[in-house]
Amino acid sequence: MSRDSTDAQGKRLGQILAASTRSFTAQAQELHRPPPLGALVRAEGPTLSSSAGVANPGIYAVVMGSKTESVEGRLPVATGWELRDGAAVLREEPHLSKLLATTFEAAVVAHDAGEGMRVGLAPRPAPLYGFVQECPPEADVAQALAASLDFLPLLLSAAPDLAEEAAAACLRLLAEGQRDPEAFLLRAGKRLAVLLARDPARLESALRRLAK
Amino acid sequence: MEDIRKPEPTFEDLGPAAAARLGAVIGGSLEKGLEVRLDPDASLEDVRVGHYVAIQGQSARFFGMITDISLDALDERLAKTPPDRADSFSARVLAGTATFAVLKVVPSLMLPSPALRGSTGSPRTDSTAAPRTDSGLQPARTIPAHFAPVLKASAQDVEVVFGAEDAKHPRHFTVGTPLEMEVQVALDLGKFTERSNGVFGKSGTGKTFLTRLLLIGILQKGAATNLVFDMHNEYGWEGSSEGRDGRTVKGLKQLFPSRVAIFSLDEASSRRRKVQPDFVVEIGYSDIEPEDIVTLRETLDLTQPMLDSVQLLARRYGRGWLKEVLAEAAAEQTTRERLRELAGGIEAHESALAGLFRRLQGLAGRCPFLVPEPRDNAVQRLLDYLQRGTHVVLEFGGHSSLEAYILVANVLTRRIFDRYKKLTEERQGTGAPRPQPLMITIEEAHKFLSPELAHQTIFGTIAREGRKYNVALLVIDQRPSAIDGEVLSQVGTKIVCQLDNERDVEAVLAGASGRSELRGVLAKLDSKQQALMFGHALPMPVVVRVRDYGSPESYKSLGEPTAPAASVRDLFP
Ligand SMILES: Nc1ncnc2c1ncn2[C@@H]1O[C@H](COP(=O)(O)OP(=O)(O)O)[C@@H](O)[C@H]1O
Ligand SMILES: [Mg+2]
């Protein structure tokens, strides 16, 4: 499979506004419509002539969380109390939407290297203003990650406070692309059990999330 | 099947087969055995103590047996807070991962990769190198590194270690299958018959069936000539089987009519069982020597003064001593005076003599095959047959009492051993080939080889030095702890069925390497038709399910070799 950006497997989700080696933050294309927790996304990697033969390498990341807030750096002012619900408020006062932005944060788990996708951090972070695309569970990259599960340690160390929640969510999403989702979840659970064995409380909450 | 061109499996043929992977080495030592963590997807309940595994190291393949299984957890809090239900998702996830099973594997042998064995810098080409077989097997002198994959042994592994019953191994005989495997374990009967051997196990575990198979194998492969003291008439013509509602199974003579002779001590009994004995044994009084009476000490309840009297009588009357005693005892007029006179004459105790007379008279009465003048010389006949290579089964018929068994086995074996001894020495003088090995099978062996008797009787002598004269014992016993320790240590190959007395277990395992591990294996044997085999003829210990005997199917490969008939397959290739 060729991995250049024109081969858009999934739809465009957002644009990168901050990036580090470990993670990036992107603004969602639509307000209140970030990709779900645990979703696998693809960001455009740096296009350098030396990037080992990959024209447009991708950086793959798992959504660790998202938020919607005022773009002006202060809290918005409450309004539209007479209306039925929040959606109606935004419909009545469309300019408000311009003052708000939804952003999501994603932890890097893999990247395109010369010989294909490789689990691990990319050598350089994603450039700003690059677009972020959906990377659905049926995609080759998602399949490869699901097969090896080697990205789990990286994911669990990305944001220690809720990593197991994001990891469990990610695994459930990946399971949708598997021929035998139940067997996949069992295998993934077994990997989590080893990785989180020293922390039974986190393991328990991850497994509870996987089981349902 | 027996394609001689088929090469021996080599190191390269034995690559790690993913399907058979059980786990990985995570620790341990050569001495205490390796710890092997069971893979999450391997089922604990399919793994049993006694199973046979291969470990693929960097430069050698190791072979060993599972001797223990335990449970462990990465974090003990996990193990101590079990999931709500054993079948819940959490329970299934945790099984084999955070909580897992550890197998104990004792590596016995290693097969170095050819690169290490070839001319290119092998450190072990000098004469002090480890003894090894053609295949390059060596005793395990090192252990595989961490995370070496542990595999269920394949058919080829088993063949590399034990050899197979085929044209390349003319003396190998299939004894059964390793636990849970479809392959067959062969015993090298050439090596087996080099030393004395034992089949042990409590009553009903299959000792007789196993022994019958071994005798058939020895006969079929020409590894030795058998002389069987058949106490319960189970080996010669036919034997009984408890499982098959009183059905009978074939004995040696039915399978090999031209190569087996049945000697009988009880012609009437033989004929009742429709057995045509080749020779009816009678034992002359003059064949009984004091040593034979010593073996009967316990059975006849003889005191030391009585045994002393036997010696004195023999000194006084020579070979005619028993005839003399029985004549005296039979005479009505054996008065006190006569006894005193006799006792005085040989300086024996009068009361001891009286007791001895009574007992010997009783013995003679119970053993009608004891006669003053036998019609024929049983020992000579026996030797004639044996030296022609005919295997002899001596049936006791109705005289299956211990005293008759012990007496006859002793009298005959002593003579035969003497002759083999002379024969071997003569041949050594002339440089002629040594005689074909003789394997003497005795049951209730502890009655002959107890610590009190082992140094006084012929069977103790054979156990200790029979090898020099090509004579070996096959002892069958349910109470090995009652056998003299030194004799047991001379037993080359031990085949052990279930034993439940701790002292018996201790006795058979004494001196074996990996004793404590083997004890665990022994404790897990089924109550029938399973045996742990180890010792001289086996490169490593192995547990087998003994091959079935008694069905028409089972006889197919166990008779006289017949010319292979063309099969339908051959006609329609
Ligand atoms: N290899 C075997 N094949 C078929 N049946 C067997 C085998 N071994 C044992 N058995 C069954 O177990 C019974 C007891 O075996 P046996 O050899 O008489 O035990 P033991 O001599 O140890 O008392 C036999 O009668 C037979 O039914
Ligand atoms: Mg028996």
mmCIF file of C-alpha atoms in Angstrom, chain B residues 234-562:
data_model
loop_
_atom_site.group_PDB
_atom_site.id
_atom_site.type_symbol
_atom_site.label_atom_id
_atom_site.label_comp_id
_atom_site.label_asym_id
_atom_site.label_seq_id
_atom_site.Cartn_x
_atom_site.Cartn_y
_atom_site.Cartn_z
ATOM 1 C CA GLU B 234 1.503 -67.219 32.181
ATOM 2 C CA TYR B 235 4.285 -67.117 29.650
ATOM 3 C CA GLY B 236 4.593 -70.519 27.989
ATOM 4 C CA TRP B 237 1.436 -71.450 26.174
ATOM 5 C CA GLU B 238 -1.112 -68.871 27.203
ATOM 6 C CA GLY B 239 -1.820 -66.370 29.934
ATOM 7 C CA SER B 240 -4.995 -64.978 31.391
ATOM 8 C CA SER B 241 -6.229 -61.440 31.285
ATOM 9 C CA GLU B 242 -8.469 -60.011 33.955
ATOM 10 C CA GLY B 243 -9.823 -57.257 31.766
ATOM 11 C CA ARG B 244 -11.151 -59.502 29.042
ATOM 12 C CA ASP B 245 -13.617 -61.502 31.085
ATOM 13 C CA GLY B 246 -11.441 -64.508 31.613
ATOM 14 C CA ARG B 247 -10.067 -64.484 28.111
ATOM 15 C CA THR B 248 -6.622 -65.777 27.462
ATOM 16 C CA VAL B 249 -3.696 -64.218 25.687
ATOM 17 C CA LYS B 250 -1.032 -66.000 23.700
ATOM 18 C CA GLY B 251 2.164 -67.156 25.338
ATOM 19 C CA LEU B 252 5.588 -67.444 23.741
ATOM 20 C CA LYS B 253 5.091 -70.904 22.353
ATOM 21 C CA GLN B 254 1.986 -69.944 20.415
ATOM 22 C CA LEU B 255 3.792 -67.082 18.785
ATOM 23 C CA PHE B 256 7.092 -68.863 18.185
ATOM 24 C CA PRO B 257 6.253 -72.573 18.082
ATOM 25 C CA SER B 258 9.593 -73.683 16.749
ATOM 26 C CA ARG B 259 11.771 -71.591 19.003
ATOM 27 C CA VAL B 260 10.255 -72.144 22.419
ATOM 28 C CA ALA B 261 10.227 -75.270 24.550
ATOM 29 C CA ILE B 262 7.865 -75.710 27.476
ATOM 30 C CA PHE B 263 9.253 -77.598 30.419
ATOM 31 C CA SER B 264 6.729 -78.668 33.005
ATOM 32 C CA LEU B 265 7.014 -79.636 36.631
ATOM 33 C CA ASP B 266 3.432 -80.825 36.655
ATOM 34 C CA GLU B 267 2.532 -82.837 33.621
ATOM 35 C CA ALA B 268 -1.062 -83.403 34.707
ATOM 36 C CA SER B 269 -1.693 -79.698 35.066
ATOM 37 C CA SER B 270 -0.083 -78.963 31.710
ATOM 38 C CA ARG B 271 -2.259 -81.525 29.986
ATOM 39 C CA ARG B 272 -5.372 -80.197 31.671
ATOM 40 C CA ARG B 273 -4.513 -76.834 30.152
ATOM 41 C CA LYS B 274 -3.994 -78.559 26.773
ATOM 42 C CA VAL B 275 -0.304 -77.819 26.850
ATOM 43 C CA GLN B 276 2.013 -80.375 25.350
ATOM 44 C CA PRO B 277 5.184 -80.012 27.391
ATOM 45 C CA ASP B 278 8.453 -80.657 25.606
ATOM 46 C CA PHE B 279 9.965 -82.056 28.748
ATOM 47 C CA VAL B 280 8.722 -83.037 32.173
ATOM 48 C CA VAL B 281 11.147 -82.005 34.868
ATOM 49 C CA GLU B 282 12.036 -84.208 37.773
ATOM 50 C CA ILE B 283 14.607 -83.245 40.299
ATOM 51 C CA GLY B 284 16.668 -85.856 42.000
ATOM 52 C CA TYR B 285 17.329 -85.760 45.719
ATOM 53 C CA SER B 286 20.997 -85.672 44.964
ATOM 54 C CA ASP B 287 20.566 -82.418 43.024
ATOM 55 C CA ILE B 288 19.590 -80.546 46.165
ATOM 56 C CA GLU B 289 22.497 -78.848 47.864
ATOM 57 C CA PRO B 290 22.619 -77.116 51.228
ATOM 58 C CA GLU B 291 22.526 -73.733 49.532
ATOM 59 C CA ASP B 292 19.121 -74.589 48.080
ATOM 60 C CA ILE B 293 17.816 -75.224 51.550
ATOM 61 C CA VAL B 294 19.274 -71.935 52.781
ATOM 62 C CA THR B 295 17.082 -70.061 50.296
ATOM 63 C CA LEU B 296 14.061 -71.748 51.825
ATOM 64 C CA ARG B 297 14.926 -70.487 55.274
ATOM 65 C CA GLU B 298 12.017 -68.111 55.523
ATOM 66 C CA THR B 299 9.513 -70.170 53.597
ATOM 67 C CA LEU B 300 10.196 -73.337 55.578
ATOM 68 C CA ASP B 301 10.780 -71.456 58.824
ATOM 69 C CA LEU B 302 14.217 -72.957 59.339
ATOM 70 C CA THR B 303 16.342 -71.942 62.291
ATOM 71 C CA GLN B 304 20.070 -71.374 62.159
ATOM 72 C CA PRO B 305 20.823 -74.640 64.013
ATOM 73 C CA MET B 306 18.709 -76.458 61.430
ATOM 74 C CA LEU B 307 20.672 -74.865 58.592
ATOM 75 C CA ASP B 308 23.903 -75.760 60.370
ATOM 76 C CA SER B 309 22.662 -79.327 60.536
ATOM 77 C CA VAL B 310 22.122 -79.356 56.787
ATOM 78 C CA GLN B 311 25.745 -78.412 56.271
ATOM 79 C CA LEU B 312 26.871 -81.087 58.714
ATOM 80 C CA LEU B 313 24.700 -83.703 57.031
ATOM 81 C CA ALA B 314 26.014 -82.772 53.624
ATOM 82 C CA ARG B 315 29.547 -83.043 54.879
ATOM 83 C CA ARG B 316 28.819 -86.396 56.338
ATOM 84 C CA TYR B 317 26.794 -87.942 53.498
ATOM 85 C CA GLY B 318 27.880 -85.922 50.465
ATOM 86 C CA ARG B 319 25.412 -85.631 47.586
ATOM 87 C CA GLY B 320 23.277 -88.332 49.061
ATOM 88 C CA TRP B 321 22.444 -86.299 52.125
ATOM 89 C CA LEU B 322 18.824 -85.587 51.346
ATOM 90 C CA LYS B 323 18.121 -89.133 50.317
ATOM 91 C CA GLU B 324 19.584 -90.230 53.609
ATOM 92 C CA VAL B 325 17.556 -87.727 55.594
ATOM 93 C CA LEU B 326 14.309 -88.582 53.881
ATOM 94 C CA ALA B 327 14.941 -92.284 54.334
ATOM 95 C CA GLU B 328 15.592 -91.749 58.019
ATOM 96 C CA ALA B 329 12.562 -89.532 58.369
ATOM 97 C CA ALA B 330 10.329 -91.996 56.603
ATOM 98 C CA ALA B 331 11.446 -94.926 58.674
ATOM 99 C CA GLU B 332 8.891 -95.739 61.335
ATOM 100 C CA GLN B 333 11.556 -96.526 63.809
ATOM 101 C CA THR B 334 13.136 -93.059 63.905
ATOM 102 C CA THR B 335 13.304 -93.130 67.597
ATOM 103 C CA ARG B 336 14.887 -90.710 69.960
ATOM 104 C CA GLU B 337 17.826 -93.014 70.186
ATOM 105 C CA ARG B 338 18.370 -93.026 66.438
ATOM 106 C CA LEU B 339 18.127 -89.251 66.311
ATOM 107 C CA ARG B 340 20.555 -88.863 69.146
ATOM 108 C CA GLU B 341 22.895 -91.248 67.462
ATOM 109 C CA LEU B 342 22.706 -89.352 64.191
ATOM 110 C CA ALA B 343 23.095 -85.997 65.881
ATOM 111 C CA GLY B 344 26.034 -87.249 67.821
ATOM 112 C CA GLY B 345 27.619 -88.549 64.652
ATOM 113 C CA ILE B 346 27.619 -85.177 62.997
ATOM 114 C CA GLU B 347 27.735 -82.972 66.083
ATOM 115 C CA ALA B 348 24.322 -81.449 65.448
ATOM 116 C CA HIS B 349 21.586 -80.574 67.925
ATOM 117 C CA GLU B 350 19.136 -83.333 68.333
ATOM 118 C CA SER B 351 16.135 -81.019 68.413
ATOM 119 C CA ALA B 352 17.321 -79.068 65.420
ATOM 120 C CA LEU B 353 17.740 -82.273 63.525
ATOM 121 C CA ALA B 354 14.251 -83.403 64.451
ATOM 122 C CA GLY B 355 12.763 -80.118 63.248
ATOM 123 C CA LEU B 356 14.749 -80.237 60.041
ATOM 124 C CA PHE B 357 13.656 -83.800 59.301
ATOM 125 C CA ARG B 358 10.029 -82.859 59.768
ATOM 126 C CA ARG B 359 10.302 -79.897 57.473
ATOM 127 C CA LEU B 360 12.212 -81.665 54.743
ATOM 128 C CA GLN B 361 9.819 -84.552 54.847
ATOM 129 C CA GLY B 362 6.935 -82.127 54.451
ATOM 130 C CA LEU B 363 8.691 -80.403 51.591
ATOM 131 C CA ALA B 364 9.309 -83.662 49.750
ATOM 132 C CA GLY B 365 5.689 -84.617 50.262
ATOM 133 C CA ARG B 366 4.474 -81.370 48.763
ATOM 134 C CA CYS B 367 6.855 -81.509 45.833
ATOM 135 C CA PRO B 368 6.161 -84.692 43.885
ATOM 136 C CA PHE B 369 8.673 -83.641 41.238
ATOM 137 C CA LEU B 370 11.360 -84.347 43.807
ATOM 138 C CA VAL B 371 12.309 -87.977 43.230
ATOM 139 C CA PRO B 372 15.069 -90.266 44.366
ATOM 140 C CA GLU B 373 16.104 -91.135 40.806
ATOM 141 C CA PRO B 374 14.934 -88.830 38.032
ATOM 142 C CA ARG B 375 14.128 -90.435 34.680
ATOM 143 C CA ASP B 376 16.191 -87.870 32.833
ATOM 144 C CA ASN B 377 18.698 -85.169 33.590
ATOM 145 C CA ALA B 378 16.696 -81.947 33.581
ATOM 146 C CA VAL B 379 19.732 -79.693 33.773
ATOM 147 C CA GLN B 380 21.337 -81.353 30.793
ATOM 148 C CA ARG B 381 18.141 -81.142 28.771
ATOM 149 C CA LEU B 382 17.716 -77.529 29.692
ATOM 150 C CA LEU B 383 21.256 -76.744 28.614
ATOM 151 C CA ASP B 384 20.798 -78.646 25.373
ATOM 152 C CA TYR B 385 17.810 -76.532 24.498
ATOM 153 C CA LEU B 386 19.326 -73.256 25.584
ATOM 154 C CA GLN B 387 22.545 -73.866 23.722
ATOM 155 C CA ARG B 388 20.626 -74.569 20.579
ATOM 156 C CA GLY B 389 19.100 -71.153 21.046
ATOM 157 C CA THR B 390 15.695 -72.520 22.026
ATOM 158 C CA HIS B 391 13.962 -70.439 24.657
ATOM 159 C CA VAL B 392 12.659 -72.366 27.625
ATOM 160 C CA VAL B 393 9.655 -71.636 29.797
ATOM 161 C CA LEU B 394 9.435 -73.789 32.900
ATOM 162 C CA GLU B 395 5.839 -74.085 34.043
ATOM 163 C CA PHE B 396 5.171 -74.891 37.653
ATOM 164 C CA GLY B 397 1.659 -76.112 36.985
ATOM 165 C CA GLY B 398 -0.114 -76.786 40.245
ATOM 166 C CA HIS B 399 3.122 -76.477 42.225
ATOM 167 C CA SER B 400 3.018 -72.736 42.408
ATOM 168 C CA SER B 401 3.972 -72.594 46.064
ATOM 169 C CA LEU B 402 6.867 -70.353 46.928
ATOM 170 C CA GLU B 403 8.902 -73.247 48.325
ATOM 171 C CA ALA B 404 8.649 -75.203 45.088
ATOM 172 C CA TYR B 405 9.419 -72.138 43.028
ATOM 173 C CA ILE B 406 12.433 -71.102 45.052
ATOM 174 C CA LEU B 407 13.811 -74.611 45.281
ATOM 175 C CA VAL B 408 13.552 -75.430 41.598
ATOM 176 C CA ALA B 409 14.734 -72.057 40.365
ATOM 177 C CA ASN B 410 17.750 -72.338 42.609
ATOM 178 C CA VAL B 411 18.683 -75.885 41.783
ATOM 179 C CA LEU B 412 18.453 -75.353 38.032
ATOM 180 C CA THR B 413 19.964 -71.880 37.890
ATOM 181 C CA ARG B 414 22.985 -72.857 39.933
ATOM 182 C CA ARG B 415 23.831 -75.656 37.546
ATOM 183 C CA ILE B 416 23.181 -73.636 34.479
ATOM 184 C CA PHE B 417 25.237 -70.740 35.658
ATOM 185 C CA ASP B 418 28.117 -73.103 36.417
ATOM 186 C CA ARG B 419 27.969 -74.411 32.886
ATOM 187 C CA TYR B 420 27.803 -70.938 31.342
ATOM 188 C CA LYS B 421 30.721 -69.898 33.462
ATOM 189 C CA LYS B 422 32.801 -72.825 32.255
ATOM 190 C CA LEU B 423 31.686 -72.325 28.693
ATOM 191 C CA THR B 424 32.599 -68.656 28.673
ATOM 192 C CA GLU B 425 35.973 -69.372 30.221
ATOM 193 C CA GLU B 426 36.684 -72.115 27.706
ATOM 194 C CA ARG B 427 35.731 -69.894 24.835
ATOM 195 C CA GLN B 428 37.827 -67.088 26.170
ATOM 196 C CA GLY B 429 40.757 -69.504 26.141
ATOM 197 C CA THR B 430 40.247 -70.450 22.507
ATOM 198 C CA GLY B 431 39.184 -67.018 21.325
ATOM 199 C CA ALA B 432 35.795 -68.356 20.153
ATOM 200 C CA PRO B 433 32.861 -65.967 20.331
ATOM 201 C CA ARG B 434 31.145 -65.706 23.693
ATOM 202 C CA PRO B 435 27.931 -67.672 24.112
ATOM 203 C CA GLN B 436 24.624 -65.988 23.301
ATOM 204 C CA PRO B 437 23.505 -64.120 26.431
ATOM 205 C CA LEU B 438 21.125 -65.957 28.715
ATOM 206 C CA MET B 439 18.326 -64.019 30.401
ATOM 207 C CA ILE B 440 16.779 -65.742 33.391
ATOM 208 C CA THR B 441 13.358 -64.454 34.400
ATOM 209 C CA ILE B 442 12.236 -64.873 37.998
ATOM 210 C CA GLU B 443 9.180 -63.611 39.798
ATOM 211 C CA GLU B 444 8.897 -62.772 43.482
ATOM 212 C CA ALA B 445 12.519 -61.842 43.184
ATOM 213 C CA HIS B 446 12.783 -60.531 46.722
ATOM 214 C CA LYS B 447 12.413 -64.084 47.966
ATOM 215 C CA PHE B 448 15.720 -64.908 46.283
ATOM 216 C CA LEU B 449 17.497 -61.635 46.667
ATOM 217 C CA SER B 450 16.683 -60.405 50.136
ATOM 218 C CA PRO B 451 19.626 -58.862 51.994
ATOM 219 C CA GLU B 452 19.988 -62.086 54.038
ATOM 220 C CA LEU B 453 20.120 -64.306 50.956
ATOM 221 C CA ALA B 454 21.735 -62.161 48.304
ATOM 222 C CA HIS B 455 25.205 -63.145 49.405
ATOM 223 C CA GLN B 456 24.529 -66.816 49.798
ATOM 224 C CA THR B 457 22.604 -67.761 46.717
ATOM 225 C CA ILE B 458 23.163 -68.091 43.035
ATOM 226 C CA PHE B 459 20.834 -65.234 42.101
ATOM 227 C CA GLY B 460 22.871 -62.778 44.126
ATOM 228 C CA THR B 461 25.976 -64.032 42.338
ATOM 229 C CA ILE B 462 24.392 -63.618 38.921
ATOM 230 C CA ALA B 463 23.183 -60.122 39.755
ATOM 231 C CA ARG B 464 26.705 -59.169 40.783
ATOM 232 C CA GLU B 465 28.887 -60.966 38.287
ATOM 233 C CA GLY B 466 26.644 -62.663 35.750
ATOM 234 C CA ARG B 467 27.630 -60.102 33.176
ATOM 235 C CA LYS B 468 31.104 -61.614 32.932
ATOM 236 C CA TYR B 469 29.572 -64.888 31.833
ATOM 237 C CA ASN B 470 26.790 -63.535 29.663
ATOM 238 C CA VAL B 471 24.079 -64.465 32.126
ATOM 239 C CA ALA B 472 21.609 -61.853 33.331
ATOM 240 C CA LEU B 473 18.436 -61.780 35.388
ATOM 241 C CA LEU B 474 15.091 -60.275 34.616
ATOM 242 C CA VAL B 475 13.568 -59.869 38.024
ATOM 243 C CA ILE B 476 9.883 -59.191 38.498
ATOM 244 C CA ASP B 477 8.804 -57.984 41.867
ATOM 245 C CA GLN B 478 6.168 -56.057 43.703
ATOM 246 C CA ARG B 479 8.286 -55.336 46.758
ATOM 247 C CA PRO B 480 11.607 -53.988 45.540
ATOM 248 C CA SER B 481 12.416 -52.604 48.989
ATOM 249 C CA ALA B 482 12.837 -56.193 50.168
ATOM 250 C CA ILE B 483 15.586 -56.781 47.620
ATOM 251 C CA ASP B 484 19.179 -56.323 48.683
ATOM 252 C CA GLY B 485 20.353 -52.791 47.914
ATOM 253 C CA GLU B 486 23.565 -53.871 46.273
ATOM 254 C CA VAL B 487 21.676 -56.214 43.962
ATOM 255 C CA LEU B 488 19.242 -53.432 43.046
ATOM 256 C CA SER B 489 22.146 -51.181 42.215
ATOM 257 C CA GLN B 490 23.339 -53.820 39.747
ATOM 258 C CA VAL B 491 20.024 -53.792 37.937
ATOM 259 C CA GLY B 492 20.813 -52.085 34.659
ATOM 260 C CA THR B 493 17.430 -51.091 33.310
ATOM 261 C CA LYS B 494 14.500 -50.533 35.624
ATOM 262 C CA ILE B 495 10.958 -50.563 34.378
ATOM 263 C CA VAL B 496 8.674 -49.364 37.096
ATOM 264 C CA CYS B 497 4.890 -49.486 37.160
ATOM 265 C CA GLN B 498 2.832 -47.907 39.898
ATOM 266 C CA LEU B 499 4.155 -48.490 43.414
ATOM 267 C CA ASP B 500 2.457 -47.069 46.412
ATOM 268 C CA ASN B 501 4.737 -48.005 49.230
ATOM 269 C CA GLU B 502 7.173 -45.186 49.894
ATOM 270 C CA ARG B 503 9.996 -47.571 50.733
ATOM 271 C CA ASP B 504 9.577 -49.407 47.441
ATOM 272 C CA VAL B 505 9.720 -46.122 45.544
ATOM 273 C CA GLU B 506 12.829 -45.150 47.470
ATOM 274 C CA ALA B 507 14.439 -48.503 46.715
ATOM 275 C CA VAL B 508 13.919 -48.494 42.941
ATOM 276 C CA LEU B 509 15.094 -44.908 42.602
ATOM 277 C CA ALA B 510 18.192 -45.286 44.792
ATOM 278 C CA GLY B 511 21.221 -44.143 42.862
ATOM 279 C CA ALA B 512 19.254 -42.846 39.885
ATOM 280 C CA SER B 513 20.117 -39.338 38.789
ATOM 281 C CA GLY B 514 17.266 -36.871 39.149
ATOM 282 C CA ARG B 515 15.812 -39.064 41.852
ATOM 283 C CA SER B 516 13.519 -36.542 43.443
ATOM 284 C CA GLU B 517 12.071 -35.569 40.069
ATOM 285 C CA LEU B 518 11.526 -39.182 39.072
ATOM 286 C CA ARG B 519 9.716 -39.738 42.330
ATOM 287 C CA GLY B 520 7.165 -37.147 41.284
ATOM 288 C CA VAL B 521 6.763 -38.815 37.920
ATOM 289 C CA LEU B 522 6.366 -42.226 39.479
ATOM 290 C CA ALA B 523 3.694 -40.963 41.827
ATOM 291 C CA LYS B 524 1.588 -39.880 38.865
ATOM 292 C CA LEU B 525 1.551 -43.154 36.939
ATOM 293 C CA ASP B 526 -1.777 -44.724 36.092
ATOM 294 C CA SER B 527 -2.595 -47.876 37.971
ATOM 295 C CA LYS B 528 -2.232 -50.058 34.884
ATOM 296 C CA GLN B 529 -0.178 -50.380 31.757
ATOM 297 C CA GLN B 530 2.018 -47.382 32.381
ATOM 298 C CA ALA B 531 5.656 -47.515 33.331
ATOM 299 C CA LEU B 532 8.626 -45.315 33.992
ATOM 300 C CA MET B 533 11.703 -46.773 32.325
ATOM 301 C CA PHE B 534 15.247 -45.681 33.051
ATOM 302 C CA GLY B 535 18.765 -46.982 33.270
ATOM 303 C CA HIS B 536 21.335 -48.696 31.129
ATOM 304 C CA ALA B 537 19.327 -49.384 27.966
ATOM 305 C CA LEU B 538 17.690 -45.967 27.858
ATOM 306 C CA PRO B 539 19.401 -42.722 26.971
ATOM 307 C CA MET B 540 17.001 -40.909 29.276
ATOM 308 C CA PRO B 541 14.084 -41.786 31.526
ATOM 309 C CA VAL B 542 10.743 -42.038 29.816
ATOM 310 C CA VAL B 543 7.180 -42.776 30.833
ATOM 311 C CA VAL B 544 5.304 -45.011 28.444
ATOM 312 C CA ARG B 545 1.871 -46.372 28.028
ATOM 313 C CA VAL B 546 2.769 -49.987 27.425
ATOM 314 C CA ARG B 547 1.632 -51.306 24.063
ATOM 315 C CA ASP B 548 -1.523 -53.340 24.061
ATOM 316 C CA TYR B 549 -1.180 -57.052 24.170
ATOM 317 C CA GLY B 550 -3.846 -59.665 23.634
ATOM 318 C CA SER B 551 -5.887 -58.427 20.713
ATOM 319 C CA PRO B 552 -5.581 -60.099 17.303
ATOM 320 C CA GLU B 553 -4.177 -56.781 16.097
ATOM 321 C CA SER B 554 -1.448 -56.846 18.714
ATOM 322 C CA TYR B 555 -0.086 -60.218 17.591
ATOM 323 C CA LYS B 556 0.505 -59.066 14.054
ATOM 324 C CA SER B 557 3.972 -57.694 14.563
ATOM 325 C CA LEU B 558 4.865 -60.139 17.328
ATOM 326 C CA GLY B 559 5.268 -63.506 15.692
ATOM 327 C CA GLU B 560 7.892 -65.354 13.751
ATOM 328 C CA PRO B 561 9.079 -63.095 10.993
ATOM 329 C CA THR B 562 7.189 -64.088 7.864
#
